[in-house]
């Protein structure tokens, strides 16, 4: 039999019980869609970081513990490290050395999460994020050091309802006044609040301590070799943007595995639904398979027919899952765009291929047992002629 | 159907189906039940009726002649081919090339139209769509059902479905036709019509073996075999 005839026959077999087939397909669609949405989060975050982090920020970040704790780097770096780095500046072609204090401000409401970013007011935000500009008010100026002032990213201002002149409480004793709101940058900076270094250190009782030291080079291409030299000479962790992105990729891979593990449960349930539908079809058509065998169909043909039905069911469910996943991704992005002005989820070609590949694998595995059962039936038994 | 289309061996010689010491014994707990006692017989060209009461061994004989079942002793030879020497897949190919089947219940594939059901053996054999359409339509016309070609089995009457099944059995131009109580579920008028169709190809040089418990049906056969308690005896 020609393959096209086999697939047409398999399709007709599935349409015999349209409601059951539809419900099973919906089961796979939902399972695949949940996998697509879960995994698309990783793809989206990767895309955001690759697009945005590579164009902004320091060339090298120097800390004691590296980036193992992500953005919320522990403030355990002594300020003396700044002087040490400045001494090396002429020999290593360093343009600027900026002490940074970072603090993650969390809340039960995700829209209220933000990053407090402390830098010397005299250095200015543009020393690290050169593309930013104030939409309202101003950016930090040299006179702001130790003053209770803040410049707020566009999304942070929106989420926390901050405008020019608003008061922002850092803790029960300390508060700052908003003197500037940054223009929408569609990036991570939008969710940050910039403060003078001394102001945030005082508020957090962390005088003399930093999260990291940001190093800008005259030639960014030398970042890797300069970072190696700094690490060796000062016995610290010096990481480039490439290191950060590679670390991020590693953490995203772990996160992908966890999210894939969760979606695997729904995939297994979907697979069992396929197996059940195909097996019921086999039981219902025992006599029909017997007739096919009597007429001259080989056992392998019956096996291929049942497997084709299973694969078709999974493929249709998989395509439906990708489409439904796309709708889900649109919903997730609408939420995260509102929350942090980023598209956290993205449907990439490799994710589409993965979803369809897993659907087919699911179909193959689910169909194996019913196909084996159907092909091994004795003709006399199948025809009820014993 | 051209046997060259198949991987199955062809049938040679004037005698196309015969048995040599064919027996079938089934285990039943500690005991053995003999369903078919040793049978050595030549099935000549023409219509052979196998008659006998229920449970006498008629179906066992048919299963063995078709290669659905393997004998406990002896052998079935179609031409020079010993069916028991063929693998499961080879037996399937052999049936596709040389056999046609009509069952008591029409056993049509419920998702296929009458035309597609008749085409099915040709589809299995990989015949081109145009050729199989033409051949199936011609046979449907022969059984008087060309106007019902696009109908599904559940839209056909019992007699119509059985005529479609008969067309399907003949579409690959088989050398051997095995029919198991083909008129059992039909009224006498429709049954007569099916028998007319069955005897027509028999006259064209086929070996048709018809299982029945109806003596009137058997009376139309060229040869009659009686089966009782697994013992087969010839008549006429």
PDB file of C-alpha atoms in Angstrom, chain A residues 1-3 5-7 9-10 288-289 292-293 295-308 371 374-375, chain B residues 89 92 120 123-124:
ATOM      1  CA  UNK A   1       0.000   0.000   0.000  1.00  0.00           C
ATOM      2  CA  UNK A   2       1.221   3.474  -0.835  1.00  0.00           C
ATOM      3  CA  UNK A   3       1.988   5.750   2.164  1.00  0.00           C
ATOM      4  CA  UNK A   5      -3.317   5.580   1.091  1.00  0.00           C
ATOM      5  CA  UNK A   6      -2.187   4.475   4.554  1.00  0.00           C
ATOM      6  CA  UNK A   7      -2.403   8.036   5.964  1.00  0.00           C
ATOM      7  CA  UNK A   9      -7.078   5.366   5.855  1.00  0.00           C
ATOM      8  CA  UNK A  10      -5.674   6.342   9.272  1.00  0.00           C
ATOM      9  CA  UNK A 288     -12.330  -5.206  10.831  1.00  0.00           C
ATOM     10  CA  UNK A 289      -8.615  -5.818  11.381  1.00  0.00           C
ATOM     11  CA  UNK A 292      -8.089  -6.797   6.501  1.00  0.00           C
ATOM     12  CA  UNK A 293      -5.695  -9.559   7.482  1.00  0.00           C
ATOM     13  CA  UNK A 295      -7.914 -10.141   2.567  1.00  0.00           C
ATOM     14  CA  UNK A 296      -4.127 -10.027   2.552  1.00  0.00           C
ATOM     15  CA  UNK A 297      -2.955  -7.209   4.808  1.00  0.00           C
ATOM     16  CA  UNK A 298       0.318  -8.089   6.496  1.00  0.00           C
ATOM     17  CA  UNK A 299       0.599  -7.782  10.324  1.00  0.00           C
ATOM     18  CA  UNK A 300       3.053  -4.942   9.690  1.00  0.00           C
ATOM     19  CA  UNK A 301       0.379  -3.077   7.729  1.00  0.00           C
ATOM     20  CA  UNK A 302      -2.071  -3.261  10.645  1.00  0.00           C
ATOM     21  CA  UNK A 303       0.713  -2.078  12.961  1.00  0.00           C
ATOM     22  CA  UNK A 304       1.549   0.815  10.648  1.00  0.00           C
ATOM     23  CA  UNK A 305      -2.130   1.772  10.347  1.00  0.00           C
ATOM     24  CA  UNK A 306      -2.639   1.962  14.116  1.00  0.00           C
ATOM     25  CA  UNK A 307       0.652   3.835  14.597  1.00  0.00           C
ATOM     26  CA  UNK A 308      -0.326   6.270  11.852  1.00  0.00           C
ATOM     27  CA  UNK A 371      -0.336  -1.245  17.336  1.00  0.00           C
ATOM     28  CA  UNK A 374      -3.614  -5.160  16.750  1.00  0.00           C
ATOM     29  CA  UNK A 375      -0.902  -6.716  14.622  1.00  0.00           C
TER      30      UNK A 375
ATOM     31  CA  UNK B  89       3.547 -12.016   5.943  1.00  0.00           C
ATOM     32  CA  UNK B  92      -0.908 -12.535   3.710  1.00  0.00           C
ATOM     33  CA  UNK B 120      -9.299  -2.166  -0.913  1.00  0.00           C
ATOM     34  CA  UNK B 123      -5.092  -0.538  -2.682  1.00  0.00           C
ATOM     35  CA  UNK B 124      -3.235  -3.025  -0.500  1.00  0.00           C
TER      36      UNK B 124
END
